[in-house]
Tab-separated table of C-alpha atoms and ligand atoms in Angstrom:
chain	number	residue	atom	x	y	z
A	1	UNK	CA	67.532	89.455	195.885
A	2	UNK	CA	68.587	88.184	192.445
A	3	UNK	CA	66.459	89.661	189.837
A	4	UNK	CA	66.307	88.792	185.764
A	5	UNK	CA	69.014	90.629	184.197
A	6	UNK	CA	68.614	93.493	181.930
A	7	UNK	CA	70.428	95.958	180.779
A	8	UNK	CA	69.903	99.146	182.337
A	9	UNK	CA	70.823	102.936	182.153
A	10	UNK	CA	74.029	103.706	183.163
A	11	UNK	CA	73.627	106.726	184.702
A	12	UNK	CA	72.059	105.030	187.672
A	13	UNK	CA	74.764	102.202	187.665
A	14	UNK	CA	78.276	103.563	187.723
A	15	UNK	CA	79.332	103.021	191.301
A	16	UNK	CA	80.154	105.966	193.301
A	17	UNK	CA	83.210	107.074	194.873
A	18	UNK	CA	83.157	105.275	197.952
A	19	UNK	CA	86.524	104.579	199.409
A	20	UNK	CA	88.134	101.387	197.509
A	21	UNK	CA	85.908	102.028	194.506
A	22	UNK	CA	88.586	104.204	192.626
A	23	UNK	CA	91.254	102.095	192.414
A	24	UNK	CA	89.174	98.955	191.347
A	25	UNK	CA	89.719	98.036	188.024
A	26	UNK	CA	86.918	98.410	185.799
A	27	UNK	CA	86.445	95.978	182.441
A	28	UNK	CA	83.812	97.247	179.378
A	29	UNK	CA	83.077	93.381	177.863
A	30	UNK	CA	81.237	93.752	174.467
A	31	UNK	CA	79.339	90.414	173.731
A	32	UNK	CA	78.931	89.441	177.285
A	33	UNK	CA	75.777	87.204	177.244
A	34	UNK	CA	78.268	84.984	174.551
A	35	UNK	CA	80.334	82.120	175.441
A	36	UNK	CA	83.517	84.077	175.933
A	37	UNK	CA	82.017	86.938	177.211
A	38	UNK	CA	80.218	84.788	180.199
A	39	UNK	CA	83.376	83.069	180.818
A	40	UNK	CA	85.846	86.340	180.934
A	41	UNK	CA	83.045	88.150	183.508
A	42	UNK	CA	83.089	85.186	186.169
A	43	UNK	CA	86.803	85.254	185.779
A	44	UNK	CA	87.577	89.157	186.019
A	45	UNK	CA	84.305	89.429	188.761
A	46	UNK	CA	86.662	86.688	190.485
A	47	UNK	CA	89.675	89.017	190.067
A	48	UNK	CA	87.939	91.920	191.748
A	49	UNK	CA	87.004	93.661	189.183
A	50	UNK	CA	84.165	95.836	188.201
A	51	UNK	CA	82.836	94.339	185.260
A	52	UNK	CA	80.263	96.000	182.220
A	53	UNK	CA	78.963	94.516	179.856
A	54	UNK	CA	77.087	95.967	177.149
A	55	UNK	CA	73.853	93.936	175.928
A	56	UNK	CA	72.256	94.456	172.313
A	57	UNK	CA	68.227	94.727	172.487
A	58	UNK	CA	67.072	91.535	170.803
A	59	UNK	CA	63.861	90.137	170.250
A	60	UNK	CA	64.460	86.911	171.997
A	61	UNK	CA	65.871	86.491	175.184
A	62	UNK	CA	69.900	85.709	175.141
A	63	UNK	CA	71.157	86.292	178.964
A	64	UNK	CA	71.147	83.173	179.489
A	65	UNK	CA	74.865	82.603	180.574
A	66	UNK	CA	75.412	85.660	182.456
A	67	UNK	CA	71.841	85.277	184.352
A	68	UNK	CA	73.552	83.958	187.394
A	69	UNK	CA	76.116	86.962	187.290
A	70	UNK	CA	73.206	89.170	187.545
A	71	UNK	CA	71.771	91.306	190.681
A	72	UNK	CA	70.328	94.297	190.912
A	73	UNK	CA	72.254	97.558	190.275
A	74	UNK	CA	70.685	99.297	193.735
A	75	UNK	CA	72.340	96.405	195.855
A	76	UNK	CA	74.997	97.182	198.052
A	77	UNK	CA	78.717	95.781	196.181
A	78	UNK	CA	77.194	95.044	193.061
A	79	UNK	CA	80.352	94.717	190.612
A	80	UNK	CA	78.084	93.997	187.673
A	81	UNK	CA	76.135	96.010	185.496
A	82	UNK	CA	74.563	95.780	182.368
A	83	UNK	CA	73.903	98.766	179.419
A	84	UNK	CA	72.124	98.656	176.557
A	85	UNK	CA	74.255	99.352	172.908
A	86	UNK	CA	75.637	97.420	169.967
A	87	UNK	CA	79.000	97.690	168.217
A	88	UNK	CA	76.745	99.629	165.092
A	89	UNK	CA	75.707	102.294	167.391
A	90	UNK	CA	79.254	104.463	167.571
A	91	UNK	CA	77.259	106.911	169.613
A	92	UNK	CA	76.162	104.739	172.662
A	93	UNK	CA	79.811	103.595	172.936
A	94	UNK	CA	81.181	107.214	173.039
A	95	UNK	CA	78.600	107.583	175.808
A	96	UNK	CA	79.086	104.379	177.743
A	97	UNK	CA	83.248	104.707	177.487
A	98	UNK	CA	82.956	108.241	178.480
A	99	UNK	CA	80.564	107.333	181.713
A	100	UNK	CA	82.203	103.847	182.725
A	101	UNK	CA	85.828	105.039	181.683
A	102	UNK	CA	86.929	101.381	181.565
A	103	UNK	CA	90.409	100.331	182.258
A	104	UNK	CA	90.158	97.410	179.898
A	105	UNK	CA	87.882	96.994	176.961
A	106	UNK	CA	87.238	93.776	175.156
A	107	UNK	CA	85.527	93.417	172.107
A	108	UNK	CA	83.659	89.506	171.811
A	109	UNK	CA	81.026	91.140	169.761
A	110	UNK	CA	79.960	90.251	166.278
A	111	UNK	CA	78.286	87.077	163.979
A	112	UNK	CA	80.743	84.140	165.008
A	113	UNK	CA	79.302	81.460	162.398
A	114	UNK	CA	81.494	80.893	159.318
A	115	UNK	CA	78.424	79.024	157.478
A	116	UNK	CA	76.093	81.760	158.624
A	117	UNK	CA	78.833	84.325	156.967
A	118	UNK	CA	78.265	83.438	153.816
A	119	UNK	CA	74.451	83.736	153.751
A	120	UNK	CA	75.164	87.081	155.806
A	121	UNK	CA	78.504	88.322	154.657
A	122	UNK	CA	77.054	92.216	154.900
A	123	UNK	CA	75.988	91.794	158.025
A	124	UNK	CA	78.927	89.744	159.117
A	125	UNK	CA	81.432	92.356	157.742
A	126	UNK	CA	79.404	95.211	159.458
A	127	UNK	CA	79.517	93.444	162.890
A	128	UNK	CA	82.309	91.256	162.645
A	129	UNK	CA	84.401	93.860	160.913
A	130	UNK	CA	83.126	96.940	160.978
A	131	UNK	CA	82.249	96.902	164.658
A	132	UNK	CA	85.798	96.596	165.828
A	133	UNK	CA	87.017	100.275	164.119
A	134	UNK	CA	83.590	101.916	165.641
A	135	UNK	CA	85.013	100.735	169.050
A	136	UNK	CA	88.566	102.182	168.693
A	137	UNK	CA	87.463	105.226	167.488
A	138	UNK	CA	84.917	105.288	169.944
A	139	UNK	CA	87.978	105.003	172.790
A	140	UNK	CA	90.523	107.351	170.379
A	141	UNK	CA	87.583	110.083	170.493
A	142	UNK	CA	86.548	109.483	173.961
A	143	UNK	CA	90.223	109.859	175.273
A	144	UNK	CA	90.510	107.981	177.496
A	145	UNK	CA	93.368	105.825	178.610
A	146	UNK	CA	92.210	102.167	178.598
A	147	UNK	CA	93.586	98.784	177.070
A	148	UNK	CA	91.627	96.831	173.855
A	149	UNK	CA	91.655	93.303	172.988
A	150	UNK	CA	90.201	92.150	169.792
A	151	UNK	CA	88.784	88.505	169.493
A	152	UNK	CA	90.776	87.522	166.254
A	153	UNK	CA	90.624	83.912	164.534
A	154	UNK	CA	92.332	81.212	163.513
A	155	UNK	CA	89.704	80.853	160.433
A	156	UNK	CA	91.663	84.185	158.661
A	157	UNK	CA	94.620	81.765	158.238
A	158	UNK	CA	92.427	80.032	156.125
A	159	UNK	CA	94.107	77.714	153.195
A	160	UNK	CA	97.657	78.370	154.875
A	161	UNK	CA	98.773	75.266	155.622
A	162	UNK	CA	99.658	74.547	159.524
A	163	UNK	CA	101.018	75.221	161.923
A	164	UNK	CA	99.749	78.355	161.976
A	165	UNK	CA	101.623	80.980	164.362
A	166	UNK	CA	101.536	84.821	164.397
A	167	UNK	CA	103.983	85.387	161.327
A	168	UNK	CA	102.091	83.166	159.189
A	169	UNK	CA	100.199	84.781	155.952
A	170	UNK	CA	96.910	85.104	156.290
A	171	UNK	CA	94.751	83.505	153.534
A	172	UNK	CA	91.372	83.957	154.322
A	173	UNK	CA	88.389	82.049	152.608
A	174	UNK	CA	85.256	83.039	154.203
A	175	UNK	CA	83.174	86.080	154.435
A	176	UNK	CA	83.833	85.927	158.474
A	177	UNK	CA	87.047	85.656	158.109
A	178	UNK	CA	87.851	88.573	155.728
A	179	UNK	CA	85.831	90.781	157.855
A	180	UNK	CA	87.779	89.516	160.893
A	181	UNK	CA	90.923	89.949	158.969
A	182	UNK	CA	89.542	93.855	158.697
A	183	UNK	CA	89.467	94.092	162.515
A	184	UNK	CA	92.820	92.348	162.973
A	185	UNK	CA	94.524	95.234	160.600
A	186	UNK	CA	92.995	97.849	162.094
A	187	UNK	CA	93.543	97.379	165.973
A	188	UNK	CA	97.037	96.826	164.672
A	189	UNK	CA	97.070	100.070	162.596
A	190	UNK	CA	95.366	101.931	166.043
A	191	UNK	CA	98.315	100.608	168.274
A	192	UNK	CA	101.047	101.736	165.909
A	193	UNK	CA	99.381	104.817	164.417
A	194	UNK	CA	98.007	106.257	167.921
A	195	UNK	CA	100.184	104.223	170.602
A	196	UNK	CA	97.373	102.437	171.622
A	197	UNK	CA	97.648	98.926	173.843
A	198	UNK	CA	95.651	97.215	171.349
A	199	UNK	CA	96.046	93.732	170.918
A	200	UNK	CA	94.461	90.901	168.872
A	201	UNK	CA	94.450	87.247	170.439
A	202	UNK	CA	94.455	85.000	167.427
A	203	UNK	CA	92.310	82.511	169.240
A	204	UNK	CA	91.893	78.649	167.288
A	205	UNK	CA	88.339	77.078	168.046
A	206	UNK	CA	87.584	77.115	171.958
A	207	UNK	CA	84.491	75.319	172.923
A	208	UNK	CA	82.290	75.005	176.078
A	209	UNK	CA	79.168	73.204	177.369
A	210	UNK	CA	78.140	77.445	176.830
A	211	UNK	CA	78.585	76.324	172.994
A	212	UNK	CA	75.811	77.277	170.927
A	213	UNK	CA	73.935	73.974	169.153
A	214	UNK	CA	75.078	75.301	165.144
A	215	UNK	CA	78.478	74.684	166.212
A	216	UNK	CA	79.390	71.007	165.530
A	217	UNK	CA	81.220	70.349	169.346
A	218	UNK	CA	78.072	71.145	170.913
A	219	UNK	CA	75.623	69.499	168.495
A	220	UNK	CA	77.178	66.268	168.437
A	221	UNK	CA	77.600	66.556	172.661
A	222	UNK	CA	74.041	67.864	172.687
A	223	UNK	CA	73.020	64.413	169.939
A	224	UNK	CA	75.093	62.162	172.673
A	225	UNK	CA	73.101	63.025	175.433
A	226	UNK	CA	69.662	62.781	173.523
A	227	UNK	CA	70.432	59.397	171.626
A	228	UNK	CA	71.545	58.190	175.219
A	229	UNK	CA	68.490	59.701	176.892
A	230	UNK	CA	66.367	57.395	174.029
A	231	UNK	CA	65.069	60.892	172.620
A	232	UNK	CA	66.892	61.008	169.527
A	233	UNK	CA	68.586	58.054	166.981
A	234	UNK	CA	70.588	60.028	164.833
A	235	UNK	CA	72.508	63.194	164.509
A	236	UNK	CA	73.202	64.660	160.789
A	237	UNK	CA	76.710	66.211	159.892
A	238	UNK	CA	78.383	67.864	157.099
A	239	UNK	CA	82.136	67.251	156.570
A	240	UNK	CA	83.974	64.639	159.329
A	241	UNK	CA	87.578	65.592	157.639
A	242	UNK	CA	87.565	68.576	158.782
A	243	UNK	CA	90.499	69.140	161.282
A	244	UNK	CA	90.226	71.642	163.892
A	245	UNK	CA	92.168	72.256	166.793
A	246	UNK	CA	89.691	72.797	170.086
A	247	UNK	CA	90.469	74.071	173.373
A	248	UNK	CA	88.455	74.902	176.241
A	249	UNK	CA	86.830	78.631	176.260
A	250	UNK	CA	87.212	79.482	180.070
A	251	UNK	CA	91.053	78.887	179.507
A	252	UNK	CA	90.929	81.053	176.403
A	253	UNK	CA	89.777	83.860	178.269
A	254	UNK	CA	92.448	84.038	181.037
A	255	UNK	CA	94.414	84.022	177.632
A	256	UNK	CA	92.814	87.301	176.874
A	257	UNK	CA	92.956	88.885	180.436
A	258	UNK	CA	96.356	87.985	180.487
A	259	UNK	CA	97.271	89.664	177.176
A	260	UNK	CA	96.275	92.379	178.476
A	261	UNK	CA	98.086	92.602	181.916
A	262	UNK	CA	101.305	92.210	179.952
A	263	UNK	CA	104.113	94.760	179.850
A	264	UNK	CA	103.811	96.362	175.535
A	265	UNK	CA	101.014	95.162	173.700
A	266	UNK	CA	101.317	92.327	171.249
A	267	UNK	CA	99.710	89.407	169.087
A	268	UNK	CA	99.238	86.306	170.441
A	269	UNK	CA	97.709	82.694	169.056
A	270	UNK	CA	95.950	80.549	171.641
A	271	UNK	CA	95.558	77.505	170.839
A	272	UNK	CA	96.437	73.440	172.292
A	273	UNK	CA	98.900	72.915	168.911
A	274	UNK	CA	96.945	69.565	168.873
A	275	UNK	CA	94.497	68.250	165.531
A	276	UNK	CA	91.434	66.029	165.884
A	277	UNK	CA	89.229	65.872	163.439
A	278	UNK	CA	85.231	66.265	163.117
A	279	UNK	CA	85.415	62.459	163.301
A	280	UNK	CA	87.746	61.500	166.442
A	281	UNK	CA	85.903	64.192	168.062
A	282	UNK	CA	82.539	62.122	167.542
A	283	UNK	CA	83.845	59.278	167.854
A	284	UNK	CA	85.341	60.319	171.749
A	285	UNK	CA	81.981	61.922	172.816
A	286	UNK	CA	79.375	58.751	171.233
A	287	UNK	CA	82.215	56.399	173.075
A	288	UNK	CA	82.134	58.546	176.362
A	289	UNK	CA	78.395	57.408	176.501
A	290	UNK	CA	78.787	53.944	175.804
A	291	UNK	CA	77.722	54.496	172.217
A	292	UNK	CA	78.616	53.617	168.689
A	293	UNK	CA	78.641	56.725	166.778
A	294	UNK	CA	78.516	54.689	163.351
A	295	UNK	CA	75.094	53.562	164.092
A	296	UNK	CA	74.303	57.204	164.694
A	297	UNK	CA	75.606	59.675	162.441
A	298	UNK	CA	74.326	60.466	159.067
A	299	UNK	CA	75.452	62.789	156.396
A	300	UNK	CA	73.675	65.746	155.284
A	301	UNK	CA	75.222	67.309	152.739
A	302	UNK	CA	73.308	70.626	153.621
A	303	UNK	CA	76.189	71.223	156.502
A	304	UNK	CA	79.216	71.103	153.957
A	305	UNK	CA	80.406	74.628	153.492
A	306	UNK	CA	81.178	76.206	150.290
A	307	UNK	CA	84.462	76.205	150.910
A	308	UNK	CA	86.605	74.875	153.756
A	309	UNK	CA	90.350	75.283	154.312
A	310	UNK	CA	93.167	73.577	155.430
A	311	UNK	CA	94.087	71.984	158.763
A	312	UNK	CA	93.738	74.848	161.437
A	313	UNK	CA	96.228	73.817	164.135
A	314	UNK	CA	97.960	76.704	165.844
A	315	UNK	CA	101.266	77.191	167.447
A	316	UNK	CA	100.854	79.182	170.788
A	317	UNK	CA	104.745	79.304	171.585
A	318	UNK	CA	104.673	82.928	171.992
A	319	UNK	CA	101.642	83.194	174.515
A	320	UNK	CA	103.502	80.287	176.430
A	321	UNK	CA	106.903	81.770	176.489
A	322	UNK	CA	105.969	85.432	177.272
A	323	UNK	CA	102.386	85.571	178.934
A	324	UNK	CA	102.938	81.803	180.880
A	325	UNK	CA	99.709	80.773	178.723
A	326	UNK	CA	99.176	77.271	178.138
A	327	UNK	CA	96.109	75.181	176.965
A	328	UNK	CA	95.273	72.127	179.015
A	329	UNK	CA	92.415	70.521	178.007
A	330	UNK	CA	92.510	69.113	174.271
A	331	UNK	CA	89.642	67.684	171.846
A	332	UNK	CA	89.365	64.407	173.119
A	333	UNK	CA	88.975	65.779	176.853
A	334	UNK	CA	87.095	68.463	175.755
A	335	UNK	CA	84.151	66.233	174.329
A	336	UNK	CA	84.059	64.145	177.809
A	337	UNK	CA	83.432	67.550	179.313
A	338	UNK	CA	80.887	68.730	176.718
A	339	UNK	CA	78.996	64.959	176.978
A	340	UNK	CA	79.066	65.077	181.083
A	341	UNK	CA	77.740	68.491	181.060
A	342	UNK	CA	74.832	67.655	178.226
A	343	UNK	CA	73.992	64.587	179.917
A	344	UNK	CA	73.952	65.976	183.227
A	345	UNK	CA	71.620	69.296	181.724
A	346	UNK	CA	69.630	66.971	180.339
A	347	UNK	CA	69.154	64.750	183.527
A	348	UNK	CA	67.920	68.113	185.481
A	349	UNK	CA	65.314	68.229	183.116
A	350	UNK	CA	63.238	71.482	182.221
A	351	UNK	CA	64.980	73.667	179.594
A	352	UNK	CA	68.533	74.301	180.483
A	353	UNK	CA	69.551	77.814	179.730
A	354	UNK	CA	71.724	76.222	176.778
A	355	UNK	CA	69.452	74.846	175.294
A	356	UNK	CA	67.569	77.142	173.203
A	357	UNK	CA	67.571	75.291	169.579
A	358	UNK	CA	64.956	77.977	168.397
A	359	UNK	CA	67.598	81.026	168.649
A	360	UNK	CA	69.989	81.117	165.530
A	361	UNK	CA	73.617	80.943	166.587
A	362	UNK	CA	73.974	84.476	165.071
A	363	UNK	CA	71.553	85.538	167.862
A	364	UNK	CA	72.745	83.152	170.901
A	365	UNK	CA	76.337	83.559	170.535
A	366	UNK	CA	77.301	87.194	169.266
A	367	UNK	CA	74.747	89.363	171.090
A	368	UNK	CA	76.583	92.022	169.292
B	401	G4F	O1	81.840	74.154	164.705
B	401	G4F	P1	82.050	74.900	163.447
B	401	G4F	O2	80.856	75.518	162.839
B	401	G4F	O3	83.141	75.984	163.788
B	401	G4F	P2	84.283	76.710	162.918
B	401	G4F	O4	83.884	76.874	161.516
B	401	G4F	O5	85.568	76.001	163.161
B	401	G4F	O6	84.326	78.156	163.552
B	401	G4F	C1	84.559	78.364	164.946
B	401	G4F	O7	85.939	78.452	165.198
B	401	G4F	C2	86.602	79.550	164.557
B	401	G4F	C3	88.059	79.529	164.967
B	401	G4F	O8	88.757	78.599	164.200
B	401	G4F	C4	85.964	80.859	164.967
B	401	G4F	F1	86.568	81.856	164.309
B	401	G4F	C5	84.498	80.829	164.635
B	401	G4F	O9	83.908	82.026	165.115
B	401	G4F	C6	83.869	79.653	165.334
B	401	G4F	O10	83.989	79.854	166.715
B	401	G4F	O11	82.711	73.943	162.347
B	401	G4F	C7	83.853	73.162	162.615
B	401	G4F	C8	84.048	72.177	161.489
B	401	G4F	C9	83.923	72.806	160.104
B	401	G4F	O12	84.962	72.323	159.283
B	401	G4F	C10	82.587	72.283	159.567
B	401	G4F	O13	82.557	72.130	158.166
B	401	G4F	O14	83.020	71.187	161.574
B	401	G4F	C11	82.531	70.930	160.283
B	401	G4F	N1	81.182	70.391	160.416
B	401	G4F	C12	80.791	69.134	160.020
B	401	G4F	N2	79.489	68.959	160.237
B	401	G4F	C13	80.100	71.016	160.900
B	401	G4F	C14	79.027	70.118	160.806
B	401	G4F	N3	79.952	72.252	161.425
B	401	G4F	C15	78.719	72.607	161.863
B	401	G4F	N4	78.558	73.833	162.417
B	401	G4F	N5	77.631	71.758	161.776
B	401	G4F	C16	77.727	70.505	161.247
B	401	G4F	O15	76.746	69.750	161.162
């Protein structure tokens, strides 16, 4: 029997020691009902592993992507399991590391919106930045002998011009991105001042059908699929300059996993090394549909940022040439996938569990 997910004590959910059980590997995921968190459980549940992810109490509902993960923890084989806590409670993590003793910890956690960061850089540093030295510690204190990956960002390279690889200077220029830059520093300054295997994946924009709406890939493959459907005319956008460099998430996150399985701990970029702009990306997903996107898009000035850096396009020679990482799918592909999937959501009527406009992306996405 399926039931909705929730999170639940963990008392009553660590498995017992029934013969296989020990030597399964066990993964803590923090920001699991996000994008990347979603993703990285189906993969590791597909890996055989035991997979926990810890869930922040919100107001509105956010399990949407990991609802079809979900059964209940007195099943037999359940490999899934859910606990409430947040990266500001240092406490609850003690607690949870100590109980679930993870083999792997990733932190996803934390407010992922660079426009929202500067309306919200307190909170943004707390969560964002903050959060990640509350987790080490957490795993320092609790002793026990586990791996970390941080979810670093292309957007701390800020106004350094690409391409952007591991040894080049950070030069951040948003409130998200300094308190990213906080995290990166410190998981570096726990794996060479303790020993730690603590690594940072310096991941460039990945992007899924799981996208949240604020994020312009999925609001202009979200606007495709309504304009098509005859529900909306136009979509408005900020800058169309803007030059990104957008893989696909699930392929970021065997990125991670495999960071993680390697032999010393290191930083890695992931990215596809390949540019498209706000504009060729619109222009691909309106065309996908049939549609021209200049009878569709409009400005709105109200989306241009206060500031906005150069060109992110990263150089992921390292992950290739020592973790056999490569990206496959690039903008233009990506935005076929993004369309299909809106038009197909949108075709199966009712409210598709990614579409909940009236959740901020703060909310939707971090679940931190
Ligand atoms: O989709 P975006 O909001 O994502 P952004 O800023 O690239 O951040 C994402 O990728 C980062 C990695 O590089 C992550 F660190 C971060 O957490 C997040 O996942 O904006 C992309 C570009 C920007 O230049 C923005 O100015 O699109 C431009 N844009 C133009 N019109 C718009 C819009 N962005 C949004 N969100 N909405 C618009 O209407």
């Amino acid at each position: 029997m399926t039931t909705s997910p929730r999170a639940s004590s963990v008392a009553g959910d660590v498995p017992g020691d029934a013969a296989g059980e020990q030597d399964r590997r066990r993964a803590l995921i923090v920001g699991v009902t996000g994008q990347d968190g979603s993703y990285l459980a189906e993969l590791l549940l597909a890996k055989g592993y035991e997979v926990h992810g810890v869930v922040r109490s919100a107001s509105s509902y956010n399990m949407g992507r990991i609802d079809h993960l979900y059964r209940d923890p007195h099943e037999p084989d359940v490999r899934f399991f859910l606990h409430d806590g947040d990266l500001g409670d240092s406490a609850r993590l003690m607690t949870l590391l100590g109980r679930i003793a993870p083999h792997e910890v990733y932190n996803l956690a934390g407010q992922s919106h660079v426009a929202v960061s500067f309306e919200r850089p307190e909170h943004t540093g707390d969560a964002a930045g903050l959060g990640a030295v509350r987790l080490l510690e957490a795993i320092r204190a609790s002793g026990i002998e586990c791996r970390y990956y941080q979810s670093s960002s292309s957007e701390m390279f800020g106004a350094s011009p690409p391409p952007q690889r591991e040894d080049t200077p950070f030069q951040p220029i948003s409130p998200y991105a300094v308190a990213k830059l906080y995290a990166h520093w410190i998981t570096r300054n726990y794996r060479e001042t303790y020993g730690m295997f603590a690594v940072n994946g310096i991941a460039f924009s990945h992007e899924s059908p799981r996208r949240h709406e604020d994020f312009v890939t999925r609001k202009v493959s979200r606007a495709v699929a309504r304009i098509q459907a005859g529900l909306d005319d136009y979509v408005y956008l900020g800058s169309l300059d803007a030059v990104r460099d957008w893989g696909y998430a699930p392929e970021y996150v065997e990125g991670m996993w495999r960071m993680l399985q390697a032999d010393e701990p290191g930083d890695y970029v992931l990215a596809t090394g390949t540019r498209t702009s706000v504009r060729e990306f619109v222009a691909a997903a309106f065309d996908h549909a049939g549609l021209d996107w200049q009878q569709h898009v409009r400005f709105d000035r109200r989306y241009l940022r206060p500031a906005e850096g150069a060109s992110l396009i990263g150089d992921s020679s390292l992950a290739a040439e020592r973790l056999g990482w490569q990206a496959r799918v690039h903008g233009e592909g990506l935005a076929r996938i993004m369309v299909d999937a809106d038009v197909a959501a949108l075709r199966h009527e009712g409210r598709h569990w990614i579409d909940r406009p009236d959740l901020p992306a703060w909310q939707v996405e971090a679940a931190w």
